[in-house]
Amino acid sequence: MSQSPFLLDLAAMVRAGAVNHAWSLFAGAGLAASDDPAVLTLKGRILKDRARAAEGGARAELYGQAAAAYLAAAPLGGGAYALINAATLSLLAGDEAAARIHALAVLETADDDTPYYQAATRAEALLVLRRFAEARAALDAAVAVAPRAWEDHAVTLRQFRLLLATLNEDDGWLAVLAPPRALHFAGHMAVSPDDEALAGQVASLVSEERVAFGYGALAAGADILIAETLAAAGVELHVLLPADPAVFRAQSVIPWGEAWGPRFDRLIAEADSVRVTAPDATDVGPQAITLAAETAMGLAVLKAAALASEAVQVLVLDEPGAPAATPWTRAGRRQRILTAARRTAAATRSPQSVSPQSVSRLAAFLGCALDLSAETDPRDLLRDLAKAIQDGPVPLTAPSWSGRTLLLVYAAPADAARAARAIAAALGARVRLAASHGLTVMAPDPFGDGPLATSAQAEVVAGLLAATPAGAIHLGLTFAAVLSAAGPADLAQRLMDLTGDELGPYALRV
């Protein structure tokens, strides 16, 4: 089923959490009575998400309407996918008789989905029919055909838990879908290069926690030792560096001993991904280090959220004791502390001289692209925009215009996210919003009063806005990660189908 750009935009809004706005546009476009299968499938998706946010009788009614939409799409090309949604949603609506009819139809319908989803769809239909032993066998078969399809497993896990709760059945047998965990790692740099005891503790922790994904830097000491242990265990290693690898190697690896250099090089070559969070940084300054660390934390959180799993942090300290508060602990996430005495000398050379850029601050940039079409009264739009901004967090600088886009700069992603939600609520489809976060140079504004913020983040925002639908809020990777590190894991939703890049962009739930 091909979809028009308008339907794709609506689907993006739904994934971003702007469900009510998507429904308003859907109904306003006269699509509610359409018999096009793509439209019916999207209608079912929107109604399903609206039902999840409703309560009592309203929830059951919306689930029933969603089931009807999927059922109508089934003979028009929706196939087993539409039928299983009709079955499940009918059960959630309280109509088990209809759910059974649709589930039986699923078992008799050819399914052209992936082998995993063919087996998982069959398992779901058997679950609706209360044929639990057969459902479990079908689910085992699905996992066997795609044992590492963890994000697909997460979709199934959430769905089956909901169905089993509706059927008042225990969900313990879903352990076959138990997803692995994501790990953020960090530690001090004076770890002995041959600390086998620490390596053994890390290996035990990785096995015990069922870690499959690791996120962190590669400074000399604990970082490199942990990363080597992860790589040896077959864990996906994702490296986040605060500066170019050559700069980072010279300032954060070699000064602690030449032996660390080749180990750093091997890990860079073996890592599943290497990302520099401040490409323009000329030294490894504290702001750049903070940005890389919080991005690594956030990516671990986002990965775990995508898998319906948990993110855990391991820190290597030089002596027992509670570490300083970080976004991780403030968000209440679980932390494992290991200790390793400082057994190496201090760095053999002083860090390079601090460049002007290293004293830059971190800032979040928010772009607001306005709809100034002939049907829009610019005075009303600008008044609503100004009020939304004035009622929210105070920007670091005066707002600035570039064509029809207003650029705002905030101290942190949480402030920019709060402002973005307020603007989206006030302007709806009259605005597109995008945000990015990174190093920013602050200087006196030679053209007016107050400070001026200059950063590559403004260009990142402009690029994001080009693919952002009306009423939605898209986020750059670093913004989404830092926001998630400090708060709930479901604030940002990955939009991987827009670019094929599993790391973004993201949409802010509104």
Coordinates of C-alpha atoms in Angstrom, one line a residue:
M1 CA 0.0 0.0 0.0
S2 CA 1.6 3.2 -1.1
Q3 CA 1.1 6.3 1.0
S4 CA 0.9 10.0 0.1
P5 CA 3.2 12.5 1.7
F6 CA 0.3 13.8 3.7
L7 CA -0.4 10.3 5.2
L8 CA 3.3 9.9 5.9
D9 CA 3.3 13.3 7.7
L10 CA 0.3 12.2 9.8
A11 CA 2.0 8.9 10.7
A12 CA 5.1 10.9 11.8
M13 CA 2.9 13.0 14.1
V14 CA 1.4 9.9 15.6
R15 CA 4.8 8.4 16.3
A16 CA 5.8 11.8 17.9
G17 CA 2.8 11.6 20.2
A18 CA 0.8 14.3 18.6
V19 CA -2.1 11.9 18.2
N20 CA -5.0 14.4 18.8
H21 CA -3.5 16.9 16.3
A22 CA -3.0 14.1 13.8
W23 CA -6.6 13.0 14.1
S24 CA -7.8 16.6 13.7
L25 CA -5.9 17.0 10.5
F26 CA -7.0 13.5 9.3
A27 CA -10.7 14.2 9.9
G28 CA -10.3 17.8 8.6
A29 CA -9.0 16.4 5.3
G30 CA -12.2 14.4 4.9
L31 CA -10.4 11.0 5.3
A32 CA -12.6 9.6 8.0
A33 CA -15.0 8.0 5.5
S34 CA -12.3 6.9 3.0
D35 CA -12.2 3.3 1.9
D36 CA -8.5 3.4 0.8
P37 CA -6.6 0.7 2.6
A38 CA -3.7 2.9 3.5
V39 CA -6.0 5.5 4.9
L40 CA -8.0 2.9 6.8
T41 CA -4.8 1.5 8.3
L42 CA -3.7 4.9 9.5
K43 CA -7.1 5.6 10.8
G44 CA -6.9 2.4 12.9
R45 CA -3.5 3.4 14.2
I46 CA -4.6 6.9 15.2
L47 CA -7.7 5.6 16.9
K48 CA -5.7 2.9 18.7
D49 CA -3.4 5.5 20.2
R50 CA -6.3 7.8 21.1
A51 CA -7.8 4.8 22.9
R52 CA -4.7 4.3 24.9
A53 CA -4.9 7.8 26.2
A54 CA -8.6 7.6 27.0
E55 CA -10.3 6.0 30.0
G56 CA -13.4 3.8 30.8
G57 CA -16.1 3.6 28.2
A58 CA -14.4 6.1 25.9
R59 CA -11.4 3.8 25.7
A60 CA -13.5 0.8 24.8
E61 CA -15.4 2.8 22.1
L62 CA -12.2 4.0 20.5
Y63 CA -10.7 0.5 20.5
G64 CA -13.8 -0.7 18.8
Q65 CA -13.6 2.0 16.1
A66 CA -9.9 1.2 15.5
A67 CA -10.8 -2.5 15.1
A68 CA -13.5 -1.6 12.6
A69 CA -11.0 0.5 10.6
Y70 CA -8.4 -2.4 10.4
L71 CA -11.2 -4.9 9.6
A72 CA -12.3 -2.7 6.6
A73 CA -8.7 -2.6 5.4
A74 CA -8.2 -6.4 5.5
P75 CA -9.9 -7.4 2.2
L76 CA -8.5 -4.3 0.4
G77 CA -4.8 -5.4 0.9
G78 CA -4.3 -5.1 4.6
G79 CA -4.2 -8.9 4.9
A80 CA -3.1 -10.7 8.1
Y81 CA -1.6 -7.4 9.6
A82 CA -5.0 -5.7 9.5
L83 CA -6.9 -8.8 10.7
I84 CA -4.6 -9.3 13.7
N85 CA -5.1 -5.7 14.7
A86 CA -8.8 -6.1 14.3
A87 CA -8.7 -9.2 16.5
T88 CA -6.6 -7.6 19.3
L89 CA -8.4 -4.3 19.3
S90 CA -11.8 -6.1 19.5
L91 CA -10.6 -7.9 22.5
L92 CA -9.4 -4.7 24.1
A93 CA -12.8 -3.2 23.3
G94 CA -14.5 -6.0 25.3
D95 CA -15.9 -7.9 22.3
E96 CA -14.2 -11.3 22.6
A97 CA -16.6 -13.0 20.3
A98 CA -15.6 -10.7 17.4
A99 CA -12.0 -11.0 18.4
R100 CA -12.2 -14.8 18.1
I101 CA -13.7 -14.5 14.6
H102 CA -11.0 -12.2 13.4
A103 CA -8.2 -14.3 15.1
L104 CA -9.5 -17.5 13.3
A105 CA -9.4 -15.6 10.0
V106 CA -5.7 -14.7 10.7
L107 CA -4.8 -18.3 11.0
E108 CA -6.4 -18.9 7.5
T109 CA -4.8 -15.9 5.8
A110 CA -1.5 -16.0 3.9
D111 CA 1.0 -13.6 5.5
D112 CA 3.7 -11.9 3.4
D113 CA 5.5 -10.3 6.4
T114 CA 9.0 -11.2 7.6
P115 CA 9.4 -14.8 9.0
Y116 CA 9.5 -13.4 12.5
Y117 CA 6.3 -11.5 12.2
Q118 CA 4.6 -14.4 10.4
A119 CA 5.2 -16.6 13.4
A120 CA 4.5 -13.7 16.0
T121 CA 1.2 -12.9 14.2
R122 CA 0.2 -16.5 14.5
A123 CA 1.2 -16.5 18.1
E124 CA -0.9 -13.4 18.8
A125 CA -4.0 -14.9 17.1
L126 CA -3.6 -18.1 19.2
L127 CA -3.3 -15.9 22.3
V128 CA -6.6 -14.1 21.5
L129 CA -8.2 -17.5 21.1
R130 CA -6.9 -18.6 24.5
R131 CA -4.9 -21.4 23.0
F132 CA -2.0 -20.6 25.2
A133 CA 0.2 -23.7 24.7
E134 CA 0.0 -23.2 21.0
A135 CA 0.7 -19.5 21.3
R136 CA 3.8 -20.2 23.4
A137 CA 5.1 -22.7 20.8
A138 CA 4.5 -20.2 18.0
L139 CA 6.3 -17.5 19.9
D140 CA 9.2 -19.8 20.5
A141 CA 9.3 -20.4 16.8
A142 CA 9.3 -16.7 16.1
V143 CA 12.2 -16.0 18.4
A144 CA 14.1 -19.0 17.0
V145 CA 13.9 -17.6 13.4
A146 CA 15.2 -14.1 14.5
P147 CA 16.9 -14.4 17.9
R148 CA 18.5 -11.0 17.8
A149 CA 15.6 -9.0 16.4
W150 CA 15.3 -7.3 19.7
E151 CA 13.3 -4.3 18.6
D152 CA 10.7 -6.6 16.9
H153 CA 10.6 -8.7 20.1
A154 CA 9.9 -5.5 22.1
V155 CA 6.9 -4.7 20.0
T156 CA 5.6 -8.2 20.6
L157 CA 6.4 -8.1 24.3
R158 CA 4.4 -4.9 24.8
Q159 CA 1.4 -6.3 22.8
F160 CA 1.4 -9.7 24.5
R161 CA 1.6 -8.2 28.0
L162 CA -1.4 -6.0 27.3
L163 CA -3.4 -9.0 25.9
L164 CA -2.5 -11.3 28.8
A165 CA -3.5 -8.6 31.3
T166 CA -6.8 -8.2 29.5
L167 CA -7.3 -12.0 29.6
N168 CA -6.3 -12.1 33.3
E169 CA -3.5 -14.5 32.5
D170 CA 0.1 -14.6 33.9
D171 CA 2.7 -13.3 31.6
G172 CA 5.7 -15.0 33.1
W173 CA 6.1 -17.3 30.0
L174 CA 7.1 -14.2 28.0
A175 CA 10.6 -14.6 29.5
V176 CA 11.6 -16.0 26.1
L177 CA 11.3 -12.3 24.9
A178 CA 13.3 -10.9 27.7
P179 CA 15.4 -8.2 26.0
P180 CA 19.1 -7.6 26.8
R181 CA 20.2 -4.4 28.6
A182 CA 22.1 -1.4 27.5
L183 CA 25.1 -0.2 29.5
H184 CA 26.7 3.2 30.0
F185 CA 30.2 3.0 31.3
A186 CA 32.8 5.4 32.7
G187 CA 35.6 5.5 35.2
H188 CA 38.8 7.0 36.4
M189 CA 41.9 7.1 34.2
A190 CA 44.6 5.8 36.6
V191 CA 43.6 2.2 36.3
S192 CA 46.5 -0.2 35.8
P193 CA 46.8 -1.4 32.2
D194 CA 46.9 -5.0 33.4
D195 CA 44.2 -4.9 36.1
E196 CA 42.8 -8.4 35.5
A197 CA 40.7 -8.3 38.7
L198 CA 38.8 -5.3 37.4
A199 CA 38.4 -6.9 33.9
G200 CA 37.0 -10.0 35.6
Q201 CA 34.4 -8.0 37.6
V202 CA 33.3 -6.2 34.4
A203 CA 33.0 -9.5 32.6
S204 CA 30.8 -10.9 35.4
L205 CA 28.7 -7.8 35.4
V206 CA 28.1 -8.0 31.7
S207 CA 27.0 -11.6 31.9
E208 CA 24.8 -11.1 35.0
E209 CA 23.1 -8.0 33.5
R210 CA 22.7 -9.6 30.0
V211 CA 24.3 -6.6 28.4
A212 CA 24.2 -6.4 24.6
F213 CA 25.0 -2.7 24.0
G214 CA 27.6 -0.5 25.5
Y215 CA 28.0 3.3 25.3
G216 CA 30.9 5.4 26.6
A217 CA 34.2 7.1 25.8
L218 CA 37.6 5.5 25.4
A219 CA 39.9 7.5 27.7
A220 CA 42.9 5.7 29.2
G221 CA 42.1 3.5 32.2
A222 CA 38.7 2.3 33.1
D223 CA 37.0 3.3 29.8
I224 CA 39.4 1.3 27.6
L225 CA 39.4 -1.7 30.0
I226 CA 35.6 -1.9 30.1
A227 CA 35.3 -1.4 26.4
E228 CA 37.8 -4.3 25.7
T229 CA 35.8 -6.5 28.0
L230 CA 32.5 -5.6 26.2
A231 CA 34.1 -6.3 22.8
A232 CA 35.4 -9.6 23.9
A233 CA 31.9 -10.6 25.1
G234 CA 30.4 -9.8 21.8
V235 CA 28.6 -6.7 23.1
E236 CA 27.9 -3.9 20.5
L237 CA 30.3 -1.1 21.3
H238 CA 29.2 2.5 20.6
V239 CA 31.9 5.1 21.3
L240 CA 31.1 8.7 22.0
L241 CA 34.1 11.0 22.0
P242 CA 34.1 14.7 22.9
A243 CA 36.6 15.6 20.1
D244 CA 38.1 14.2 17.0
P245 CA 39.7 10.8 17.7
A246 CA 43.2 12.1 17.0
V247 CA 42.7 15.0 19.4
F248 CA 41.2 12.8 22.1
R249 CA 44.0 10.2 21.7
A250 CA 46.6 12.9 22.2
Q251 CA 45.0 14.4 25.3
S252 CA 43.0 11.7 27.1
V253 CA 44.9 8.5 26.2
I254 CA 48.7 8.8 25.6
P255 CA 49.4 11.1 28.6
W256 CA 48.5 8.2 30.8
G257 CA 51.0 5.8 29.2
E258 CA 52.0 4.9 25.7
A259 CA 50.6 1.4 26.2
W260 CA 47.1 2.7 26.1
G261 CA 47.5 4.0 22.5
P262 CA 47.4 0.8 20.5
R263 CA 44.5 -0.4 22.6
F264 CA 42.6 2.7 21.9
D265 CA 43.3 2.3 18.1
R266 CA 42.0 -1.3 18.1
L267 CA 38.8 -0.4 19.8
I268 CA 38.2 2.5 17.4
A269 CA 38.6 0.1 14.6
E270 CA 36.4 -2.6 16.1
A271 CA 33.6 -0.4 17.5
D272 CA 30.1 -0.7 16.0
S273 CA 29.9 3.0 15.9
V274 CA 32.1 6.0 16.7
R275 CA 30.5 9.4 17.0
V276 CA 32.2 12.7 17.9
T277 CA 29.7 14.9 19.7
A278 CA 31.7 18.2 19.3
P279 CA 33.4 17.9 15.9
D280 CA 34.7 21.5 16.0
A281 CA 36.3 21.1 19.5
T282 CA 40.1 21.6 19.3
D283 CA 40.7 20.3 22.8
V284 CA 39.1 17.9 25.3
G285 CA 37.5 20.6 27.5
P286 CA 35.0 20.1 30.3
Q287 CA 32.0 21.2 28.3
A288 CA 32.9 18.8 25.5
I289 CA 33.4 16.0 28.0
T290 CA 30.0 16.7 29.6
L291 CA 28.3 16.7 26.2
A292 CA 29.8 13.3 25.2
A293 CA 29.1 11.7 28.5
E294 CA 25.5 12.8 28.7
T295 CA 25.0 11.8 25.0
A296 CA 26.3 8.3 25.8
M297 CA 24.0 8.1 28.8
G298 CA 21.0 9.1 26.7
L299 CA 21.7 6.8 23.9
A300 CA 21.9 3.9 26.4
V301 CA 18.5 5.0 27.8
L302 CA 17.0 5.4 24.3
K303 CA 18.3 2.0 23.2
A304 CA 16.8 0.3 26.3
A305 CA 13.5 2.1 25.7
A306 CA 13.3 0.8 22.1
L307 CA 13.8 -2.8 23.4
A308 CA 11.4 -2.5 26.3
S309 CA 14.5 -3.2 28.4
E310 CA 16.6 -1.4 31.0
A311 CA 19.7 0.8 30.9
V312 CA 22.3 0.3 33.6
Q313 CA 25.4 2.3 34.4
V314 CA 28.7 1.0 35.6
L315 CA 31.2 3.4 37.1
V316 CA 34.8 2.6 38.2
L317 CA 35.8 4.7 41.2
D318 CA 39.2 4.8 43.0
E319 CA 37.7 4.1 46.4
P320 CA 34.3 3.0 47.8
G321 CA 31.7 5.8 48.1
A322 CA 28.8 7.4 46.4
P323 CA 29.7 9.2 43.2
A324 CA 28.6 12.7 42.5
A325 CA 25.1 13.3 41.4
T326 CA 24.7 12.9 37.6
P327 CA 21.7 12.9 35.2
W328 CA 21.7 9.1 35.6
T329 CA 21.2 9.1 39.4
R330 CA 18.9 12.1 39.4
A331 CA 16.6 10.2 37.0
G332 CA 16.6 7.2 39.4
R333 CA 18.3 4.7 37.1
R334 CA 20.2 1.7 38.4
Q335 CA 23.9 2.0 38.9
R336 CA 26.7 -0.5 39.5
I337 CA 29.9 0.7 41.2
L338 CA 33.2 -1.0 40.9
T339 CA 36.4 0.1 42.6
A340 CA 40.0 0.1 41.3
A341 CA 42.8 1.8 43.2
R342 CA 44.9 4.5 41.4
R343 CA 47.9 2.4 40.4
T344 CA 49.4 4.5 37.6
A345 CA 51.2 7.8 37.8
A346 CA 49.5 11.0 36.8
A347 CA 49.5 12.1 33.2
T348 CA 53.0 12.3 31.8
R349 CA 52.3 15.6 30.0
S350 CA 50.1 18.6 30.6
P351 CA 47.0 19.0 28.5
Q352 CA 47.2 21.3 25.5
S353 CA 46.6 24.9 26.1
V354 CA 42.9 25.8 26.4
S355 CA 41.6 27.4 23.2
P356 CA 38.9 30.1 23.2
Q357 CA 36.3 27.5 22.0
S358 CA 36.9 25.3 25.1
V359 CA 35.3 27.9 27.3
S360 CA 32.1 27.7 25.2
R361 CA 29.0 26.7 27.0
L362 CA 26.4 24.1 26.1
A363 CA 23.2 25.4 24.7
A364 CA 20.0 24.1 23.0
F365 CA 18.8 25.7 19.8
L366 CA 15.1 25.6 18.9
G367 CA 13.9 26.6 15.4
C368 CA 10.3 27.6 14.8
A369 CA 9.3 27.6 11.1
L370 CA 6.0 29.5 10.7
D371 CA 3.2 29.0 8.2
L372 CA 2.7 32.5 6.7
S373 CA 0.4 31.4 3.9
A374 CA -2.4 33.6 2.6
E375 CA -4.9 31.8 4.9
T376 CA -2.9 32.7 8.0
D377 CA -3.2 36.1 9.8
P378 CA 0.4 36.8 10.7
R379 CA -0.7 39.2 13.5
D380 CA -2.6 36.4 15.3
L381 CA 0.2 33.9 14.7
L382 CA 2.9 36.1 16.0
R383 CA 0.9 37.1 19.0
D384 CA 0.3 33.5 19.9
L385 CA 3.9 32.7 19.4
A386 CA 5.1 35.6 21.5
K387 CA 2.8 34.6 24.4
A388 CA 3.9 31.0 24.3
I389 CA 7.6 32.1 24.5
Q390 CA 7.0 34.6 27.2
D391 CA 5.2 32.1 29.4
G392 CA 8.0 29.6 29.2
P393 CA 11.7 29.4 30.1
V394 CA 13.8 32.5 29.5
P395 CA 16.0 32.1 26.4
L396 CA 19.7 32.8 26.7
T397 CA 19.6 35.4 23.9
A398 CA 17.1 37.5 22.2
P399 CA 15.1 35.6 19.5
S400 CA 16.4 36.0 16.0
W401 CA 14.7 35.6 12.6
S402 CA 15.9 34.0 9.4
G403 CA 13.2 34.3 6.8
R404 CA 10.1 32.7 8.3
T405 CA 12.1 30.8 11.0
L406 CA 12.5 32.1 14.5
L407 CA 15.6 30.8 16.4
L408 CA 15.6 30.5 20.2
V409 CA 18.5 29.5 22.4
Y410 CA 18.1 27.9 25.8
A411 CA 20.4 26.8 28.6
A412 CA 19.4 23.1 28.4
P413 CA 17.4 20.7 26.2
A414 CA 14.7 20.4 29.0
D415 CA 14.1 24.1 28.7
A416 CA 13.9 24.0 24.9
A417 CA 11.6 21.0 25.0
R418 CA 9.3 22.8 27.4
A419 CA 9.2 25.8 25.1
A420 CA 8.7 23.7 22.0
R421 CA 5.7 21.9 23.5
A422 CA 4.1 25.3 24.5
I423 CA 4.6 26.7 21.0
A424 CA 3.2 23.5 19.4
A425 CA 0.2 23.7 21.7
A426 CA -0.4 27.3 20.8
L427 CA 0.2 27.2 17.1
G428 CA -0.7 23.7 16.0
A429 CA -0.2 23.1 12.3
R430 CA 0.9 26.7 11.8
V431 CA 4.4 25.8 13.0
R432 CA 7.2 23.2 12.5
L433 CA 9.7 22.9 15.2
A434 CA 13.2 21.3 15.5
A435 CA 15.9 21.4 18.1
S436 CA 19.6 20.6 18.5
H437 CA 22.1 20.8 21.3
G438 CA 25.9 21.3 21.5
L439 CA 28.8 23.6 22.1
T440 CA 28.0 27.3 21.6
V441 CA 30.2 30.4 21.7
M442 CA 28.7 33.3 23.6
A443 CA 29.9 36.8 22.9
P444 CA 28.6 40.4 23.2
D445 CA 26.2 41.2 20.3
P446 CA 27.9 43.9 18.2
F447 CA 24.5 44.6 16.6
G448 CA 22.4 45.1 19.7
D449 CA 22.2 44.6 23.5
G450 CA 22.8 41.3 25.2
P451 CA 24.8 38.2 24.3
L452 CA 25.0 36.5 20.9
A453 CA 25.1 32.7 20.5
T454 CA 27.0 31.3 17.5
S455 CA 27.1 27.5 16.9
A456 CA 26.8 24.9 14.2
Q457 CA 23.6 23.8 15.9
A458 CA 21.7 26.5 14.0
E459 CA 22.5 24.7 10.7
V460 CA 21.5 21.4 12.3
V461 CA 18.2 22.8 13.2
A462 CA 17.6 24.2 9.7
G463 CA 18.3 20.7 8.2
L464 CA 15.9 19.1 10.6
L465 CA 13.1 21.6 9.8
A466 CA 13.3 20.6 6.1
A467 CA 11.9 17.1 7.0
T468 CA 9.6 18.1 9.9
P469 CA 5.8 18.0 9.3
A470 CA 3.5 20.7 10.4
G471 CA 2.7 20.6 14.1
A472 CA 5.6 18.2 14.9
I473 CA 8.9 18.7 16.8
H474 CA 12.0 16.9 15.5
L475 CA 15.2 16.6 17.5
G476 CA 18.8 16.0 16.6
L477 CA 20.6 13.0 18.1
T478 CA 22.5 14.8 20.8
F479 CA 19.4 16.8 21.9
A480 CA 17.3 13.7 22.1
A481 CA 20.0 11.8 24.0
V482 CA 20.8 14.5 26.6
L483 CA 17.0 15.1 27.2
S484 CA 16.5 11.4 27.7
A485 CA 19.5 11.0 30.0
A486 CA 17.9 13.5 32.4
G487 CA 14.3 12.4 32.3
P488 CA 11.8 9.7 31.2
A489 CA 12.9 7.4 28.4
D490 CA 9.8 8.0 26.4
L491 CA 10.2 11.8 25.8
A492 CA 11.8 11.2 22.4
Q493 CA 10.7 8.8 19.7
R494 CA 13.1 7.6 17.0
L495 CA 12.0 8.2 13.4
M496 CA 14.3 5.7 11.7
D497 CA 12.1 5.4 8.7
L498 CA 12.7 9.0 7.6
T499 CA 16.4 8.5 6.9
G500 CA 17.3 4.8 7.5
D501 CA 19.7 5.9 10.2
E502 CA 19.0 4.1 13.4
L503 CA 20.3 7.0 15.4
G504 CA 17.8 9.5 14.3
P505 CA 16.3 11.9 13.8
Y506 CA 13.9 11.9 16.8
A507 CA 10.5 13.4 17.5
L508 CA 9.5 15.0 20.8
R509 CA 6.3 13.6 22.2
V510 CA 3.8 16.4 22.6

